[in-house]
Short mmCIF file of C-alpha atoms in Angstrom, two decimals:
data_model
loop_
_atom_site.label_atom_id
_atom_site.label_comp_id
_atom_site.label_asym_id
_atom_site.label_seq_id
_atom_site.Cartn_x
_atom_site.Cartn_y
_atom_site.Cartn_z
CA MET A 12 0.00 0.00 0.00
CA VAL A 13 2.81 2.41 0.91
CA LYS A 14 4.54 1.68 -2.40
CA PHE A 15 1.37 2.47 -4.36
CA GLU A 16 0.79 5.72 -2.43
CA LEU A 17 4.41 6.76 -3.01
CA ILE A 18 4.10 6.13 -6.75
CA ILE A 19 0.95 8.28 -6.90
CA SER A 20 2.69 11.06 -4.95
CA TYR A 21 5.76 10.86 -7.20
CA ILE A 22 3.66 11.04 -10.40
CA PHE A 23 1.66 13.99 -9.05
CA HIS A 24 4.74 16.02 -8.13
CA LYS A 25 6.60 15.05 -11.30
CA SER A 26 3.66 16.24 -13.39
CA SER A 27 3.52 19.51 -11.45
CA ILE A 28 7.23 20.06 -12.06
CA SER A 29 6.85 19.37 -15.76
CA LEU A 30 3.93 21.81 -16.07
CA ARG A 31 5.85 24.48 -14.16
CA THR A 32 8.91 23.96 -16.37
CA LEU A 33 6.74 24.29 -19.48
CA GLY A 34 5.16 27.44 -18.10
CA ASP A 35 8.59 28.96 -17.38
CA PHE A 36 9.71 28.11 -20.91
CA ILE A 37 6.67 29.78 -22.44
CA LEU A 38 7.12 32.85 -20.22
CA ARG A 39 10.78 33.21 -21.15
CA ASN A 40 10.02 33.01 -24.84
CA THR A 41 7.02 35.33 -24.89
CA ARG A 42 8.20 38.01 -22.46
CA LYS A 43 8.83 41.42 -23.96
CA LYS A 44 12.48 41.81 -24.88
CA LYS A 45 14.66 44.08 -22.81
CA THR A 46 14.93 47.67 -23.88
CA ILE A 47 17.70 48.56 -21.42
CA GLY A 48 20.48 46.49 -19.94
CA GLU A 49 20.68 44.36 -23.06
CA SER A 50 23.44 42.24 -21.51
CA LYS A 51 22.63 38.53 -21.40
CA LEU A 52 24.97 38.05 -18.45
CA SER A 53 23.69 36.72 -15.16
CA VAL A 54 24.05 39.04 -12.18
CA ASN A 55 27.05 37.01 -10.98
CA ASN A 56 28.73 37.24 -14.39
CA LEU A 57 28.05 40.96 -14.42
CA ILE A 58 29.60 41.41 -10.97
CA ILE A 59 32.74 39.42 -11.75
CA THR A 60 33.20 41.25 -15.07
CA ARG A 61 32.95 44.66 -13.41
CA ALA A 62 35.30 43.51 -10.64
CA ALA A 63 37.82 42.33 -13.24
CA ASN A 64 37.80 45.75 -14.86
CA GLU A 65 38.40 47.41 -11.48
CA VAL A 66 41.46 45.28 -10.61
CA GLY A 67 43.03 45.26 -14.06
CA VAL A 68 42.06 41.74 -15.14
CA SER A 69 41.16 41.22 -18.81
CA SER A 70 37.91 39.35 -19.45
CA ARG A 71 36.74 37.68 -22.65
CA HIS A 72 33.21 36.35 -22.99
CA LEU A 73 32.86 32.84 -24.38
CA PRO A 74 29.72 30.96 -25.46
CA ASP A 75 27.15 29.75 -22.90
CA GLY A 76 28.04 32.31 -20.27
CA PHE A 77 31.67 31.29 -19.75
CA ILE A 78 34.27 34.01 -19.16
CA GLU A 79 38.03 33.79 -19.65
CA HIS A 80 39.95 36.03 -17.22
CA THR A 81 43.62 36.83 -17.91
CA TYR A 82 46.19 38.57 -15.71
CA ASN A 83 49.98 38.49 -16.20
CA GLU A 84 49.59 35.57 -18.65
CA LYS A 85 47.70 33.49 -16.08
CA ILE A 86 44.16 32.35 -16.98
CA CYS A 87 41.11 31.60 -14.83
CA TYR A 88 37.68 30.66 -16.16
CA SER A 89 34.31 31.41 -14.58
CA ARG A 90 30.64 30.90 -15.26
CA ASP A 91 28.03 32.44 -13.00
CA SER A 92 29.61 31.88 -9.55
CA ASP A 93 31.67 28.82 -10.51
CA PHE A 94 35.44 29.17 -11.00
CA SER A 95 38.07 26.93 -12.53
CA PHE A 96 40.25 27.02 -9.39
CA GLU A 97 37.64 25.03 -7.47
CA ASN A 98 38.14 21.40 -6.41
CA VAL A 99 35.89 19.33 -8.69
CA LEU A 100 35.35 16.62 -6.05
CA ALA A 101 34.34 19.29 -3.54
CA TYR A 102 31.52 20.27 -5.92
CA LYS A 103 30.25 16.70 -5.93
CA MET A 104 30.61 16.21 -2.16
CA CYS A 105 28.86 19.46 -1.25
CA GLY A 106 26.13 18.60 -3.74
CA ASN A 107 25.35 15.54 -1.61
CA LYS A 108 23.65 16.79 1.56
CA HIS A 109 23.94 13.39 3.24
CA ILE A 110 27.72 13.25 2.80
CA THR A 111 28.04 16.86 3.93
CA SER A 112 26.08 16.23 7.12
CA ILE A 113 28.10 13.09 7.90
CA ILE A 114 31.45 14.87 7.53
CA LEU A 115 30.41 17.92 9.53
CA SER A 116 28.77 15.98 12.37
CA GLU A 117 31.71 13.57 12.69
CA ASN A 118 33.95 16.61 13.11
CA LYS A 119 31.80 18.04 15.91
CA LEU A 120 30.25 20.86 13.90
CA PRO A 121 26.56 21.57 14.62
CA VAL A 122 24.08 20.07 12.16
CA PRO A 123 20.42 19.13 12.68
CA ASN A 124 19.73 15.49 13.55
CA PHE A 125 19.32 13.64 10.26
CA ARG A 126 18.67 10.35 8.49
CA ALA A 127 18.79 9.48 4.79
CA PHE A 128 16.45 7.00 3.10
CA SER A 129 16.38 5.48 -0.37
CA ARG A 130 13.14 5.19 -2.33
CA HIS A 131 12.93 1.55 -1.16
CA GLU A 132 12.98 2.63 2.49
CA CYS A 133 9.84 4.74 2.48
CA GLU A 134 8.17 2.67 5.23
CA SER A 135 11.23 3.04 7.45
CA ALA A 136 11.18 6.79 6.80
CA ILE A 137 7.52 6.97 7.80
CA ASP A 138 8.26 5.05 11.01
CA TYR A 139 11.17 7.41 11.75
CA PHE A 140 8.92 10.42 11.22
CA LEU A 141 6.03 9.11 13.32
CA ALA A 142 8.28 7.98 16.18
CA GLY A 143 10.06 11.31 16.48
CA ASN A 144 7.15 13.51 17.61
CA ARG A 145 8.92 16.64 16.29
CA ASP A 146 8.88 18.76 13.15
CA VAL A 147 11.15 17.66 10.31
CA VAL A 148 12.42 18.94 6.99
CA VAL A 149 12.17 16.55 4.03
CA LYS A 150 14.50 17.29 1.13
CA PRO A 151 16.39 15.66 -1.75
CA SER A 152 19.72 14.24 -0.66
CA SER A 153 21.61 15.59 -3.67
CA GLY A 154 21.56 17.39 -6.97
CA THR A 155 19.34 20.37 -6.22
CA SER A 156 19.58 24.09 -5.59
CA LYS A 157 17.33 27.10 -4.93
CA GLY A 158 15.27 25.22 -2.38
CA VAL A 159 13.50 22.91 -4.84
CA GLY A 160 12.04 19.66 -3.57
CA ILE A 161 12.02 20.77 0.08
CA SER A 162 9.03 20.33 2.40
CA ILE A 163 8.99 21.78 5.90
CA ALA A 164 7.08 20.36 8.87
CA PRO A 165 4.70 17.82 7.30
CA ASN A 166 2.13 17.19 10.02
CA SER A 167 0.71 13.76 9.18
CA ARG A 168 1.57 10.44 7.60
CA SER A 169 -0.04 11.47 4.31
CA THR A 170 1.71 14.85 4.11
CA PHE A 171 5.04 13.21 4.98
CA LEU A 172 4.51 10.63 2.24
CA SER A 173 3.73 13.43 -0.21
CA ALA A 174 6.90 15.26 0.84
CA PHE A 175 8.93 12.08 0.40
CA GLY A 176 7.56 11.61 -3.13
CA LYS A 177 8.26 15.24 -3.95
CA ALA A 178 11.91 14.91 -2.86
CA LEU A 179 12.31 11.73 -4.92
CA CYS A 180 11.53 13.77 -8.04
CA TYR A 181 14.97 15.34 -7.65
CA SER A 182 17.13 12.69 -5.99
CA ALA A 183 17.37 8.92 -5.53
CA ALA A 184 17.67 9.40 -1.76
CA VAL A 185 15.77 11.60 0.69
CA MET A 186 17.07 13.45 3.76
CA VAL A 187 14.85 13.76 6.82
CA GLU A 188 16.21 16.40 9.19
CA GLU A 189 15.08 17.82 12.48
CA CYS A 190 13.40 21.19 11.88
CA VAL A 191 15.35 23.80 13.86
CA GLU A 192 14.24 27.34 14.62
CA GLY A 193 16.17 30.49 13.81
CA GLU A 194 17.07 32.92 11.07
CA ASN A 195 18.90 31.91 7.88
CA TYR A 196 22.40 33.23 7.14
CA ARG A 197 24.82 32.69 4.26
CA PHE A 198 28.57 32.86 4.98
CA THR A 199 30.60 33.31 1.80
CA VAL A 200 34.02 31.77 2.43
CA LEU A 201 37.08 32.06 0.18
CA ASN A 202 40.27 30.16 1.01
CA GLY A 203 39.45 30.06 4.72
CA LYS A 204 38.33 33.71 4.97
CA VAL A 205 34.71 34.79 5.43
CA LEU A 206 34.07 37.55 2.88
CA THR A 207 30.47 38.39 3.72
CA VAL A 208 27.58 37.28 5.90
CA THR A 209 24.08 37.83 4.56
CA HIS A 210 20.75 37.47 6.30
CA ARG A 211 18.45 35.47 4.05
CA MET A 212 14.88 36.54 4.79
CA ARG A 213 11.80 34.51 3.99
CA PRO A 214 9.35 35.88 1.41
CA CYS A 215 6.82 38.08 3.17
CA VAL A 216 4.63 41.17 2.87
CA VAL A 217 3.75 43.78 5.48
CA ALA A 218 0.09 44.76 5.70
CA ASP A 219 -0.96 48.37 5.17
CA GLY A 220 -4.49 47.87 6.51
CA LEU A 221 -6.01 48.75 3.13
CA ASN A 222 -5.04 46.12 0.55
CA THR A 223 -5.49 42.38 0.30
CA ILE A 224 -2.55 40.03 0.68
CA GLY A 225 -2.82 39.19 -3.02
CA SER A 226 -2.51 42.88 -3.91
CA LEU A 227 0.43 43.37 -1.53
CA ILE A 228 2.24 40.50 -3.26
CA SER A 229 1.61 42.13 -6.66
CA PHE A 230 2.85 45.51 -5.40
CA LYS A 231 6.04 43.96 -4.04
CA ASN A 232 6.68 41.96 -7.20
CA ASN A 233 6.27 45.08 -9.33
CA ALA A 234 8.68 47.00 -7.11
CA PHE A 235 11.42 44.35 -6.84
CA PHE A 236 11.11 42.25 -9.99
CA ASP A 237 11.94 44.41 -12.97
CA PRO A 238 13.22 42.33 -15.92
CA LEU A 239 14.64 45.50 -17.45
CA VAL A 240 17.09 45.98 -14.58
CA GLU A 241 20.16 43.83 -15.19
CA THR A 242 21.28 43.99 -11.54
CA ARG A 243 17.93 43.09 -9.96
CA GLN A 244 18.41 41.25 -6.70
CA PHE A 245 15.13 39.42 -6.22
CA CYS A 246 12.76 37.06 -7.96
CA PRO A 247 8.98 37.44 -7.78
CA ILE A 248 6.88 35.75 -5.12
CA THR A 249 4.94 33.08 -6.98
CA VAL A 250 1.55 32.30 -5.50
CA ASP A 251 1.25 28.52 -5.42
CA GLY A 252 -0.10 25.76 -3.18
CA GLU A 253 2.68 26.26 -0.63
CA VAL A 254 1.85 29.96 -0.24
CA ARG A 255 -1.88 29.29 0.10
CA LEU A 256 -1.29 26.53 2.65
CA LEU A 257 0.95 28.72 4.82
CA LEU A 258 -1.63 31.50 4.68
CA ARG A 259 -4.35 29.08 5.80
CA LYS A 260 -2.18 28.06 8.76
CA GLN A 261 -2.11 31.75 9.73
CA GLY A 262 -5.89 32.00 9.36
CA LEU A 263 -5.56 34.06 6.18
CA THR A 264 -6.27 33.92 2.44
CA LEU A 265 -5.12 35.98 -0.51
CA LYS A 266 -8.28 38.09 -0.08
CA SER A 267 -7.60 38.89 3.57
CA ILE A 268 -6.83 42.48 4.61
CA PRO A 269 -4.71 42.16 7.79
CA GLU A 270 -4.26 45.06 10.19
CA GLN A 271 -1.57 47.59 9.42
CA GLY A 272 1.98 46.56 10.29
CA MET A 273 1.28 42.81 10.41
CA LYS A 274 4.07 40.76 8.79
CA ILE A 275 2.77 37.85 6.74
CA GLU A 276 5.25 35.10 5.88
CA LEU A 277 4.60 33.41 2.54
CA ARG A 278 7.16 30.57 2.56
CA ARG A 279 9.03 28.61 5.20
CA THR A 280 12.26 28.64 3.19
CA ALA A 281 14.52 31.67 2.74
CA ASP A 282 15.71 31.75 -0.85
CA ALA A 283 16.04 34.79 -3.13
CA SER A 284 15.08 32.63 -6.12
CA GLN A 285 11.65 32.10 -4.54
CA GLY A 286 10.92 35.68 -3.55
CA GLY A 287 13.09 36.01 -0.45
CA GLU A 288 15.35 38.96 0.29
CA ILE A 289 18.97 39.25 1.37
CA MET A 290 20.84 41.83 3.45
CA GLU A 291 24.50 41.98 4.47
CA VAL A 292 25.10 41.69 8.24
CA THR A 293 28.85 40.97 8.31
CA ASN A 294 29.60 43.68 10.85
CA ARG A 295 26.97 42.34 13.29
CA CYS A 296 28.11 38.71 13.14
CA HIS A 297 29.84 37.21 16.18
CA GLY A 298 33.27 35.72 15.55
CA ASP A 299 32.16 32.26 16.72
CA TYR A 300 30.10 31.80 13.58
CA LEU A 301 32.88 33.05 11.33
CA GLU A 302 35.12 30.32 12.77
CA ILE A 303 32.45 27.64 12.34
CA ALA A 304 31.84 28.64 8.72
CA ALA A 305 35.55 28.70 7.87
CA ARG A 306 36.07 25.26 9.45
CA ALA A 307 33.11 23.79 7.56
CA ALA A 308 34.53 25.07 4.26
CA SER A 309 37.92 23.59 5.13
CA LEU A 310 36.45 20.18 5.99
CA MET A 311 34.60 20.09 2.67
CA ASN A 312 37.85 21.09 0.91
CA THR A 313 36.28 24.00 -0.97
CA LYS A 314 38.05 27.12 -2.19
CA LEU A 315 34.88 29.21 -2.61
CA SER A 316 31.67 28.21 -0.84
CA GLY A 317 28.53 29.48 0.82
CA ILE A 318 27.93 28.02 4.28
CA ASP A 319 24.23 28.21 5.15
CA MET A 320 23.53 28.37 8.88
CA ILE A 321 20.38 28.69 11.00
CA ILE A 322 21.11 30.92 13.99
CA GLY A 323 18.97 32.35 16.76
CA ASP A 324 20.90 35.62 17.13
CA VAL A 325 23.90 36.15 14.88
CA SER A 326 25.31 38.85 17.17
CA CYS A 327 25.50 36.60 20.26
CA PRO A 328 28.16 33.94 21.02
CA PHE A 329 27.55 30.37 19.90
CA GLU A 330 27.26 29.09 23.48
CA THR A 331 24.30 31.36 24.27
CA GLY A 332 21.94 29.98 21.64
CA ALA A 333 21.28 27.35 19.01
CA ALA A 334 23.09 27.39 15.65
CA TYR A 335 23.18 24.74 12.94
CA ILE A 336 24.86 24.31 9.58
CA ASN A 337 22.17 23.68 7.02
CA GLU A 338 24.16 23.27 3.78
CA VAL A 339 27.51 23.91 2.11
CA ASN A 340 27.14 25.38 -1.40
CA THR A 341 29.93 25.57 -3.96
CA SER A 342 28.22 28.18 -6.16
CA PRO A 343 27.41 31.05 -3.79
CA GLY A 344 25.75 34.16 -5.14
CA LEU A 345 28.02 37.21 -5.32
CA ARG A 346 25.31 39.81 -4.72
CA ILE A 347 25.32 42.18 -1.76
CA VAL A 348 22.37 44.18 -0.44
CA ARG A 349 23.12 46.56 2.43
CA GLU A 350 19.72 48.20 2.85
CA PRO A 351 16.47 46.24 3.33
CA GLY A 352 13.64 47.01 0.93
CA THR A 353 15.91 47.96 -1.96
CA THR A 354 16.86 46.22 -5.18
CA GLY A 355 20.55 46.65 -4.36
CA GLU A 356 23.49 47.19 -6.66
CA ALA A 357 25.95 44.92 -8.42
CA ASP A 358 28.54 45.46 -5.65
CA THR A 359 31.99 44.21 -6.72
CA LYS A 360 33.43 43.57 -3.25
CA VAL A 361 33.22 39.77 -3.41
CA GLY A 362 34.18 39.64 -7.09
CA LYS A 363 37.38 41.57 -6.45
CA GLU A 364 38.33 39.27 -3.56
CA ILE A 365 37.80 36.21 -5.77
CA LEU A 366 39.96 37.57 -8.59
CA ALA A 367 42.63 38.68 -6.12
CA TYR A 368 42.80 35.09 -4.88
CA ALA A 369 42.80 33.60 -8.39
CA PHE A 370 45.64 35.84 -9.62
CA ASN A 371 47.45 36.68 -6.37
CA ILE A 372 46.63 40.38 -6.69
CA ASP A 373 47.26 42.69 -3.74
CA LEU A 374 44.04 44.72 -3.42
CA LYS A 375 45.85 47.28 -1.26
CA VAL A 376 47.79 48.37 -4.35
CA PRO A 377 45.85 51.01 -6.36
CA ASP A 378 44.17 49.63 -9.48
CA GLY A 379 46.52 49.47 -12.45
CA GLU A 380 49.71 49.54 -10.36
CA GLY A 381 49.82 45.88 -9.40
CA GLY A 382 52.04 43.28 -10.99
#
């Protein structure tokens, strides 16, 4: 019976993914062409290209978004936020959440309690979920990004089974983790040094006492998601089943008009690709978390990585509150936003640090005087 239910869940989610992919394809090919910012570069490519110009590195654009960077006859390649100096095996290891959690936990770094299950172990996964009597996160064990395939806090056997089938659409194994409370932070680490810490905020709207939640979402999307701006920082908040379900849990619908000042969360995950926002908080971050992030990157043998952590209060020492490493990413975004509620700029701070590492450039030397 469990096998049959899992197959039905898998087919349902796989069909939904296919329809969404088709819809995205149609949207991309029917959207009005850009009239400004004609560059086809991603934001990360744009940032690294501008940074290269600022530090005296020559850049040549190749097909499919690849860039060849040259400095003093040395060459480094990049594409989006991937660079040719990276350890290829580190990419594969960090892409496997199960392996990452094993390595970090065995080395005494804080990770949520976890178990991994293959598609043949669905019944064991259900038993594990039901016996725990706590909230869990169900997610693909490997091969995903941007928060796809993740389900947070399923509250029954049927919703857990649905979450398990959804995760299987992306990976042959499924991770079941303890759901921990706190805010989401991304630590961008390069060669053992934390470059930036960003607060990754969940998609939300703030009520004005006049408009419906649906209208507030539209207003925010229009303000933040402008396809004509090549350095836009955010993606639109898509109203789907997850958004509607979370609203119902808050006693709301898209037609509700909450009282002024009320903050309405629209997703449980904090990802800019799903309508979330980011803000740099490096100067507020306690040194304990910088050390944890740098050690995690070292254990995973990465040169450039984004360490995702869930922390109660990033300004307080580790010993005073809970903190957990959620993931280690080998393709961290290079964007920086220093003021909440803004679209941000294509800040070149991180890009310049990356190129300085790749070519051994001293950033203290004025541009154009280095050798």
